[in-house]
Amino acid sequence: MSKPPEAADPRRHIPRTDALLALPAVSEARKRLGDTAVREVVRDAQEAARRGVIPPNDVERRVVEALTAHRVSSARPVLNATGVVVHTNLGRAPLSAAALEAVVAASGYVDVELDLHTGQRSKRGAATRAALWQACPAAGDALMVNNGAAALVLATTALAAGRAVVISRGEMIEIGAGFRLTELIASTGARLHEVGTTNRTHLRDYAEAVAGDDVGAILKVHPSNFRVEGFTSETSLTELRDLGRAHDVPVIADIGSGLLQPDPLLPDEPDATTALTAGADLVIASGDKLLGGPQAGLLLGDAALVQRLAKHPLARAVRADKLALAAMEATVGGPRPPVHEYLHADADRLRVRAESLGAATGFPVVEHDGRVGGGGAPGVPLPGWAVRLPVGAAQRLRLGDPAVLPRVHESACLVDLRCIPEADDARVLAAIKQALADQ
Ligand SMILES: *Cc1c(COP(=O)(O)O)cnc(C)c1O
């Protein structure tokens, strides 16, 4: 960047801060973005003029443009073109329109712990609890906490601190980013009593543990993100329930993904209703995986047990926030959330959309399997289609506006429309054209 000649001294013409702040568009932006962010934008534009990057008479325009584009949060919306439905790095489940509306409604003062009829304090999250119970009547009661891990911590602390939690060696899993369920349980002061082997654990293994140890709970974990195949055997929840009943030990099933009812598309994915009917006293699940709601941990099951957990002091430390409670109520009581739509997207319709995108960009359409993601149903492909672009387009798509996350696979950039609302197809096309033009 060449410096402007000293004689012109353009700096004398750079608009002053107070003059810029007084512009109607800028004072409007101050209400939206706050003083600090606005002053920073003003400073940046003045600095650009000082360095000769823009002429002084462009400062005003630069400030107004920058403020219009300025986001209130650094979180950037991303169009998920990976075909992975529950994408952990993209915040797992996108909220439904109903959940979004509920979040907005709950964002101010709200009757989350107040009975407007009597004016008295009410039970926090009662409406969400009712909605969950309605969506999963097999549960005697329901409690929502911060996330699945918190639900597990609460359950093991309340039921087994200082005692043993019996768990099969085939279910001692690491979920992602080094998060091991077993370490989490051990951190609560419960002792792990491992039984069986990686591939086979029998009822007698559990029976020996329960007979010979001070057992607070039997835990069955769905090994969400991997499969053991071949010479395997596990003990059913029904067998464990009978064993537990005989020794007064509750059986907890951590099902992971949070389906409340079976989904025929995912026959191996556990669901809360089936687990409770089969014999689990308590089911633990995440709210933002296949359930398609906000980040949450669900505890569903025996009413006395759920109440015991709700009354434990730790429950306060892991309690759900009012926005998540509202979003969960709207998710389980409202229309099918996006996760469900994307999971069940019609392959023929995906092909029509992909072909239209391929024709408009001049790139081939290839078969492409989507994935459940989020550690769910690891072996299940979701047949679909993708437009295959040169691999070099991937970064430009990610950095474009809107940001698009494609899948980079075998030296190609694959754009899969499964997890993109059809109304956004035109935006994807525009983003691809931009990314290719930038080459
Ligand atoms: C995802 C998962 C968890 C953790 O749930 P978060 O909501 O991520 O805290 C626990 N157990 C299983 C089996 C899971 O799949």
Coordinates of C-alpha atoms and ligand atoms in Angstrom, one line a residue:
M1 CA 0.0 0.0 0.0
S2 CA 1.6 3.3 -1.1
K3 CA 1.4 6.2 1.3
P4 CA -0.4 9.3 0.1
P5 CA 1.9 12.3 -0.5
E6 CA 2.4 14.4 2.7
A7 CA 1.3 17.5 1.0
A8 CA -2.2 16.3 0.5
D9 CA -2.4 15.2 4.2
P10 CA -5.7 13.5 3.8
R11 CA -5.9 12.8 7.5
R12 CA -7.2 16.3 8.1
H13 CA -10.3 15.3 6.2
I14 CA -11.0 12.1 8.1
P15 CA -14.4 12.5 9.8
R16 CA -14.1 12.8 13.6
T17 CA -15.4 10.2 15.9
D18 CA -18.2 12.3 17.4
A19 CA -19.4 13.3 14.0
L20 CA -19.6 9.7 12.9
L21 CA -21.3 8.6 16.1
A22 CA -23.9 11.3 15.6
L23 CA -25.0 9.9 12.2
P24 CA -28.6 8.5 12.4
A25 CA -27.5 5.1 11.0
V26 CA -24.7 4.9 13.5
S27 CA -26.8 5.8 16.6
E28 CA -29.4 3.3 15.5
A29 CA -26.6 0.6 15.2
R30 CA -25.4 1.6 18.7
K31 CA -28.8 0.5 20.1
R32 CA -28.5 -2.8 18.4
L33 CA -24.8 -3.6 18.8
G34 CA -23.7 -1.5 21.9
D35 CA -21.2 1.2 22.2
T36 CA -18.0 -0.8 22.3
A37 CA -18.6 -2.6 19.0
V38 CA -19.7 0.6 17.2
R39 CA -16.6 2.5 18.4
E40 CA -14.4 -0.3 17.2
V41 CA -16.0 -0.2 13.7
V42 CA -15.6 3.6 13.6
R43 CA -11.9 3.3 14.7
D44 CA -11.2 0.7 12.1
A45 CA -12.6 2.9 9.3
Q46 CA -10.7 5.9 10.5
E47 CA -7.6 3.8 10.7
A48 CA -8.1 2.6 7.1
A49 CA -8.3 6.2 5.9
R50 CA -5.2 7.1 7.9
R51 CA -3.2 4.4 6.2
G52 CA -4.6 5.5 2.9
V53 CA -6.5 2.2 2.3
I54 CA -9.7 4.2 1.7
P55 CA -10.1 7.9 0.9
P56 CA -11.3 10.1 3.8
N57 CA -14.6 10.8 2.1
D58 CA -15.3 7.0 2.1
V59 CA -15.1 6.7 5.9
E60 CA -18.7 7.4 6.5
R61 CA -19.9 4.9 4.0
R62 CA -17.4 2.3 5.3
V63 CA -18.7 2.7 8.8
V64 CA -22.4 2.4 7.9
E65 CA -21.7 -0.7 5.7
A66 CA -19.6 -2.4 8.3
L67 CA -22.3 -1.8 11.0
T68 CA -25.0 -3.2 8.7
A69 CA -23.0 -6.3 8.2
H70 CA -21.9 -6.5 11.9
R71 CA -23.3 -9.5 13.8
V72 CA -24.5 -9.3 17.4
S73 CA -22.8 -12.7 18.0
S74 CA -19.7 -14.2 16.4
A75 CA -21.7 -17.4 15.9
R76 CA -22.1 -17.7 12.1
P77 CA -25.0 -19.6 10.6
V78 CA -23.7 -22.4 8.4
L79 CA -25.6 -24.3 5.6
N80 CA -24.8 -27.9 6.4
A81 CA -24.0 -29.6 3.1
T82 CA -22.2 -32.6 4.6
G83 CA -25.2 -34.9 4.7
V84 CA -24.5 -35.5 8.4
V85 CA -27.8 -34.8 10.2
V86 CA -26.7 -34.4 13.8
H87 CA -23.4 -32.6 13.2
T88 CA -21.5 -32.1 16.4
N89 CA -19.3 -29.4 15.1
L90 CA -22.3 -27.5 13.9
G91 CA -24.1 -27.5 17.2
R92 CA -25.9 -30.8 16.7
A93 CA -29.7 -30.4 16.1
P94 CA -31.0 -27.3 14.4
L95 CA -34.1 -26.0 16.2
S96 CA -37.5 -26.2 14.7
A97 CA -39.4 -23.0 13.9
A98 CA -41.7 -23.8 16.8
A99 CA -38.8 -24.2 19.2
L100 CA -37.3 -20.9 17.9
E101 CA -40.6 -19.2 18.6
A102 CA -40.7 -20.7 22.1
V103 CA -37.1 -19.5 22.8
V104 CA -38.0 -15.9 21.7
A105 CA -41.2 -16.0 23.9
A106 CA -39.2 -17.3 26.9
S107 CA -36.3 -14.8 26.4
G108 CA -37.8 -12.0 28.6
Y109 CA -39.5 -12.3 31.9
V110 CA -41.5 -15.5 31.7
D111 CA -43.7 -17.6 34.1
V112 CA -41.1 -20.4 34.2
E113 CA -41.5 -20.7 38.0
L114 CA -44.7 -18.8 38.6
D115 CA -48.4 -19.7 38.6
L116 CA -50.0 -16.6 37.1
H117 CA -53.4 -17.9 38.4
T118 CA -52.5 -17.8 42.1
G119 CA -49.5 -15.5 41.9
Q120 CA -47.5 -18.2 43.8
R121 CA -44.3 -19.9 42.9
S122 CA -44.7 -23.0 40.7
K123 CA -42.5 -25.9 39.8
R124 CA -39.9 -25.0 37.3
G125 CA -40.3 -26.6 33.9
A126 CA -43.7 -28.2 34.7
A127 CA -45.0 -27.7 31.1
T128 CA -41.9 -29.3 29.6
R129 CA -42.2 -32.2 32.0
A130 CA -45.8 -32.6 30.9
A131 CA -44.9 -32.5 27.2
L132 CA -42.2 -35.1 27.7
W133 CA -44.5 -37.3 29.6
Q134 CA -47.2 -37.0 26.9
A135 CA -44.6 -37.8 24.2
C136 CA -43.4 -40.8 26.2
P137 CA -46.2 -42.1 28.4
A138 CA -44.1 -45.2 29.3
A139 CA -42.2 -42.9 31.7
G140 CA -43.7 -42.3 35.1
D141 CA -42.1 -38.9 35.3
A142 CA -39.5 -36.8 33.5
L143 CA -36.7 -34.4 34.4
M144 CA -34.7 -32.3 32.1
V145 CA -31.2 -31.2 32.9
N146 CA -28.4 -29.4 31.1
N147 CA -27.2 -32.3 28.9
G148 CA -26.8 -36.1 28.7
A149 CA -23.6 -36.1 30.6
A150 CA -25.2 -34.1 33.4
A151 CA -28.1 -36.5 33.5
L152 CA -25.6 -39.4 34.0
V153 CA -23.7 -37.5 36.7
L154 CA -26.9 -36.7 38.5
A155 CA -28.2 -40.3 38.3
T156 CA -25.0 -42.0 39.4
T157 CA -24.3 -39.4 42.2
A158 CA -27.8 -39.7 43.6
L159 CA -28.1 -43.5 43.3
A160 CA -24.6 -44.8 43.7
A161 CA -22.1 -42.3 45.2
G162 CA -19.8 -44.3 47.5
R163 CA -21.2 -47.5 46.1
A164 CA -20.7 -49.5 42.9
V165 CA -22.2 -49.0 39.4
V166 CA -22.2 -52.2 37.5
I167 CA -21.3 -51.8 33.9
S168 CA -20.4 -54.3 31.1
R169 CA -16.9 -54.0 29.6
G170 CA -18.6 -53.9 26.2
E171 CA -20.2 -50.6 27.1
M172 CA -17.3 -48.7 28.5
I173 CA -17.3 -46.1 25.7
E174 CA -15.6 -42.9 24.7
I175 CA -18.0 -40.6 23.0
G176 CA -15.9 -37.9 21.4
A177 CA -13.3 -35.4 22.1
G178 CA -11.8 -37.7 24.7
F179 CA -15.1 -37.8 26.7
R180 CA -15.2 -41.2 28.5
L181 CA -18.4 -42.2 30.2
T182 CA -16.5 -44.3 32.7
E183 CA -14.3 -41.4 33.8
L184 CA -17.4 -39.2 34.2
I185 CA -19.0 -41.8 36.4
A186 CA -15.9 -42.3 38.5
S187 CA -15.7 -38.5 39.0
T188 CA -19.0 -38.7 40.9
G189 CA -17.6 -40.8 43.7
A190 CA -19.3 -43.9 42.4
R191 CA -17.1 -47.0 41.9
L192 CA -17.2 -48.8 38.6
H193 CA -17.7 -52.5 38.9
E194 CA -16.9 -53.8 35.4
V195 CA -18.4 -57.1 34.4
G196 CA -18.1 -59.4 31.4
T197 CA -15.8 -58.9 28.4
T198 CA -15.7 -56.6 25.4
N199 CA -17.8 -58.8 23.2
R200 CA -19.9 -60.9 25.7
T201 CA -21.5 -60.1 29.0
H202 CA -24.0 -62.5 30.6
L203 CA -26.7 -62.2 33.2
R204 CA -24.6 -64.3 35.6
D205 CA -21.8 -61.6 35.4
Y206 CA -24.2 -59.0 36.6
A207 CA -25.7 -61.4 39.2
E208 CA -22.3 -62.1 40.7
A209 CA -21.5 -58.4 41.0
V210 CA -24.9 -57.5 42.6
A211 CA -24.6 -60.4 45.0
G212 CA -21.0 -59.6 46.0
D213 CA -20.8 -55.8 46.1
D214 CA -22.5 -52.8 47.5
V215 CA -24.3 -51.9 44.2
G216 CA -26.1 -48.6 43.8
A217 CA -27.2 -49.1 40.2
I218 CA -26.8 -51.3 37.1
L219 CA -26.0 -49.2 34.1
K220 CA -26.5 -50.2 30.5
V221 CA -25.0 -47.9 28.0
H222 CA -25.8 -47.8 24.3
P223 CA -22.4 -47.9 22.5
S224 CA -23.7 -45.1 20.2
N225 CA -20.7 -44.6 18.0
F226 CA -19.4 -48.1 17.2
R227 CA -20.7 -51.6 16.7
V228 CA -19.5 -54.9 18.0
E229 CA -20.2 -57.7 15.5
G230 CA -19.6 -61.4 15.4
F231 CA -19.5 -63.5 18.6
T232 CA -21.3 -61.2 20.9
S233 CA -23.9 -61.3 23.5
E234 CA -25.5 -58.8 25.9
T235 CA -27.9 -59.0 28.7
S236 CA -31.4 -57.7 28.0
L237 CA -33.0 -54.9 30.1
T238 CA -35.7 -57.3 31.1
E239 CA -33.3 -59.8 32.6
L240 CA -31.5 -56.9 34.4
R241 CA -34.7 -55.5 35.7
D242 CA -35.6 -58.9 37.3
L243 CA -32.1 -59.1 38.8
G244 CA -32.3 -55.5 40.0
R245 CA -35.8 -56.0 41.5
A246 CA -34.6 -59.0 43.5
H247 CA -31.8 -56.9 45.0
D248 CA -33.5 -53.6 45.1
V249 CA -31.1 -52.1 42.6
P250 CA -32.3 -49.7 39.9
V251 CA -31.4 -50.3 36.3
I252 CA -30.4 -47.2 34.3
A253 CA -30.3 -47.3 30.5
D254 CA -28.2 -44.6 28.8
I255 CA -29.7 -44.7 25.3
G256 CA -27.7 -41.7 24.0
S257 CA -29.6 -40.3 21.1
G258 CA -33.0 -39.6 22.6
L259 CA -35.5 -41.2 20.3
L260 CA -38.7 -41.3 22.4
Q261 CA -40.4 -43.9 20.2
P262 CA -38.8 -46.4 17.8
D263 CA -37.9 -45.1 14.3
P264 CA -38.3 -47.8 11.6
L265 CA -35.5 -46.2 9.6
L266 CA -33.0 -46.9 12.5
P267 CA -34.0 -50.4 13.8
D268 CA -30.9 -50.7 15.9
E269 CA -31.2 -47.3 17.6
P270 CA -32.7 -47.6 21.1
D271 CA -35.6 -45.5 22.1
A272 CA -37.0 -44.5 25.5
T273 CA -40.4 -46.1 25.2
T274 CA -38.9 -49.5 24.3
A275 CA -36.2 -49.3 27.0
L276 CA -38.7 -48.4 29.7
T277 CA -41.2 -51.1 28.6
A278 CA -38.4 -53.7 28.5
G279 CA -37.5 -52.9 32.1
A280 CA -35.3 -49.9 32.6
D281 CA -36.2 -48.0 35.7
L282 CA -34.5 -44.9 34.4
V283 CA -33.7 -43.8 30.9
I284 CA -31.0 -41.2 30.1
A285 CA -30.9 -39.4 26.8
S286 CA -29.6 -36.3 25.0
G287 CA -32.0 -33.6 23.8
D288 CA -30.1 -32.4 20.8
K289 CA -29.3 -35.6 19.0
L290 CA -32.1 -37.6 17.3
L291 CA -34.7 -36.0 19.4
G292 CA -34.0 -32.8 17.5
G293 CA -34.3 -30.3 20.3
P294 CA -32.1 -28.0 22.3
Q295 CA -29.0 -29.1 24.3
A296 CA -30.5 -31.1 27.2
G297 CA -30.3 -34.3 29.2
L298 CA -33.5 -36.2 29.8
L299 CA -34.2 -38.5 32.7
L300 CA -37.3 -40.5 32.1
G301 CA -38.7 -43.3 34.2
D302 CA -40.0 -44.5 37.6
A303 CA -41.7 -41.5 39.3
A304 CA -40.1 -42.1 42.7
L305 CA -36.6 -42.4 41.2
V306 CA -37.1 -39.2 39.1
Q307 CA -38.3 -37.4 42.1
R308 CA -35.3 -38.5 44.1
L309 CA -33.0 -37.1 41.5
A310 CA -35.0 -33.9 41.2
K311 CA -34.6 -33.3 45.0
H312 CA -30.9 -34.1 45.0
P313 CA -28.7 -30.9 45.7
L314 CA -26.8 -31.6 42.5
A315 CA -30.0 -31.2 40.5
R316 CA -29.7 -27.4 41.0
A317 CA -26.2 -27.4 39.5
V318 CA -27.3 -29.1 36.3
R319 CA -30.7 -27.6 35.9
A320 CA -32.0 -26.6 32.4
D321 CA -32.2 -23.0 31.5
K322 CA -35.6 -21.4 30.7
L323 CA -34.8 -21.1 26.9
A324 CA -33.9 -24.8 26.6
L325 CA -37.0 -25.8 28.6
A326 CA -39.2 -23.7 26.3
A327 CA -37.5 -25.1 23.2
M328 CA -37.8 -28.7 24.4
E329 CA -41.5 -28.3 25.1
A330 CA -42.1 -26.9 21.6
T331 CA -39.9 -29.7 20.1
V332 CA -41.7 -32.7 21.6
G333 CA -45.2 -31.1 21.4
G334 CA -44.8 -29.4 18.0
P335 CA -44.3 -30.4 14.4
R336 CA -41.5 -32.8 13.5
P337 CA -38.2 -31.0 14.0
P338 CA -35.6 -30.5 11.2
V339 CA -33.5 -33.5 12.3
H340 CA -36.5 -35.8 11.6
E341 CA -37.2 -34.2 8.2
Y342 CA -33.5 -34.5 7.2
L343 CA -33.2 -38.0 8.4
H344 CA -36.2 -39.1 6.5
A345 CA -35.6 -36.9 3.4
D346 CA -36.9 -38.6 0.2
A347 CA -33.9 -39.8 -1.9
D348 CA -35.8 -39.1 -5.2
R349 CA -36.5 -35.5 -4.1
L350 CA -32.8 -35.1 -3.0
R351 CA -31.8 -36.3 -6.5
V352 CA -34.0 -33.8 -8.3
R353 CA -32.6 -31.0 -6.1
A354 CA -29.0 -32.2 -6.6
E355 CA -29.4 -32.5 -10.4
S356 CA -30.8 -29.0 -10.6
L357 CA -27.8 -27.7 -8.7
G358 CA -25.5 -29.8 -10.8
A359 CA -27.0 -28.5 -14.0
A360 CA -26.8 -24.9 -12.9
T361 CA -23.1 -25.2 -11.9
G362 CA -22.0 -27.6 -14.6
F363 CA -20.7 -30.2 -12.2
P364 CA -21.6 -33.9 -11.9
V365 CA -24.1 -35.4 -9.4
V366 CA -22.9 -38.5 -7.6
E367 CA -24.5 -40.9 -5.2
H368 CA -23.7 -39.9 -1.7
D369 CA -24.7 -41.5 1.6
G370 CA -25.7 -39.1 4.4
R371 CA -25.1 -40.1 8.1
V372 CA -27.0 -39.8 11.3
G373 CA -24.0 -38.3 13.1
G374 CA -23.7 -37.3 16.7
G375 CA -22.6 -40.8 17.5
G376 CA -26.0 -42.2 16.4
A377 CA -26.5 -45.3 14.2
P378 CA -22.9 -45.5 13.0
G379 CA -23.4 -48.2 10.4
V380 CA -26.6 -46.8 8.8
P381 CA -26.1 -45.0 5.4
L382 CA -28.8 -42.5 4.4
P383 CA -28.9 -42.9 0.6
G384 CA -28.8 -39.6 -1.2
W385 CA -27.0 -37.5 -3.7
A386 CA -24.3 -34.8 -3.9
V387 CA -22.8 -32.4 -6.4
R388 CA -19.1 -33.0 -6.9
L389 CA -17.0 -29.9 -7.1
P390 CA -13.2 -29.5 -7.2
V391 CA -11.7 -29.9 -3.8
G392 CA -10.4 -26.3 -3.9
A393 CA -14.0 -25.0 -3.6
A394 CA -14.4 -26.4 -0.1
Q395 CA -12.6 -23.6 1.8
R396 CA -14.1 -20.9 -0.3
L397 CA -17.5 -22.3 0.5
R398 CA -16.8 -22.4 4.2
L399 CA -15.6 -18.8 4.1
G400 CA -18.3 -17.5 1.8
D401 CA -21.5 -15.7 2.7
P402 CA -23.6 -17.7 3.5
A403 CA -21.0 -20.1 4.9
V404 CA -21.5 -23.6 3.4
L405 CA -19.9 -26.7 4.9
P406 CA -19.4 -29.3 2.2
R407 CA -17.9 -32.8 2.7
V408 CA -14.3 -33.2 1.6
H409 CA -13.9 -36.8 0.6
E410 CA -11.5 -38.6 -1.7
S411 CA -10.1 -35.3 -3.1
A412 CA -13.5 -33.9 -4.0
C413 CA -15.8 -31.3 -2.5
L414 CA -19.2 -32.9 -2.1
V415 CA -22.3 -30.7 -1.6
D416 CA -25.2 -32.8 -0.2
L417 CA -28.6 -31.0 0.2
R418 CA -30.1 -33.4 2.7
C419 CA -29.7 -31.1 5.7
I420 CA -30.5 -27.9 3.9
P421 CA -34.0 -26.6 3.8
E422 CA -35.2 -26.6 0.2
A423 CA -35.9 -22.9 0.4
D424 CA -32.2 -22.4 0.8
D425 CA -31.2 -24.2 -2.4
A426 CA -30.9 -20.9 -4.3
R427 CA -28.5 -19.6 -1.6
V428 CA -26.3 -22.7 -2.0
L429 CA -26.2 -22.2 -5.7
A430 CA -25.2 -18.6 -5.3
A431 CA -22.5 -19.6 -2.8
I432 CA -21.1 -22.2 -5.2
K433 CA -21.0 -19.7 -8.1
Q434 CA -19.2 -17.3 -5.8
A435 CA -16.7 -19.9 -4.6
L436 CA -15.9 -21.0 -8.2
A437 CA -15.7 -17.4 -9.4
D438 CA -13.1 -16.6 -6.7
Q439 CA -10.8 -19.3 -8.1
Ligands
LIG1 C1 -24.1 -38.4 23.5 C2 -24.1 -39.4 24.6 C3 -23.9 -39.0 25.9 C4 -23.6 -37.5 26.3 O1 -24.7 -36.7 26.1 P1 -24.4 -35.1 25.9 O2 -25.8 -34.6 25.7 O3 -23.5 -34.9 24.8 O4 -23.9 -34.7 27.2 C5 -24.0 -39.9 26.9 N1 -24.2 -41.2 26.6 C6 -24.4 -41.7 25.4 C7 -24.6 -43.1 25.1 C8 -24.3 -40.7 24.3 O5 -24.4 -41.2 23.0

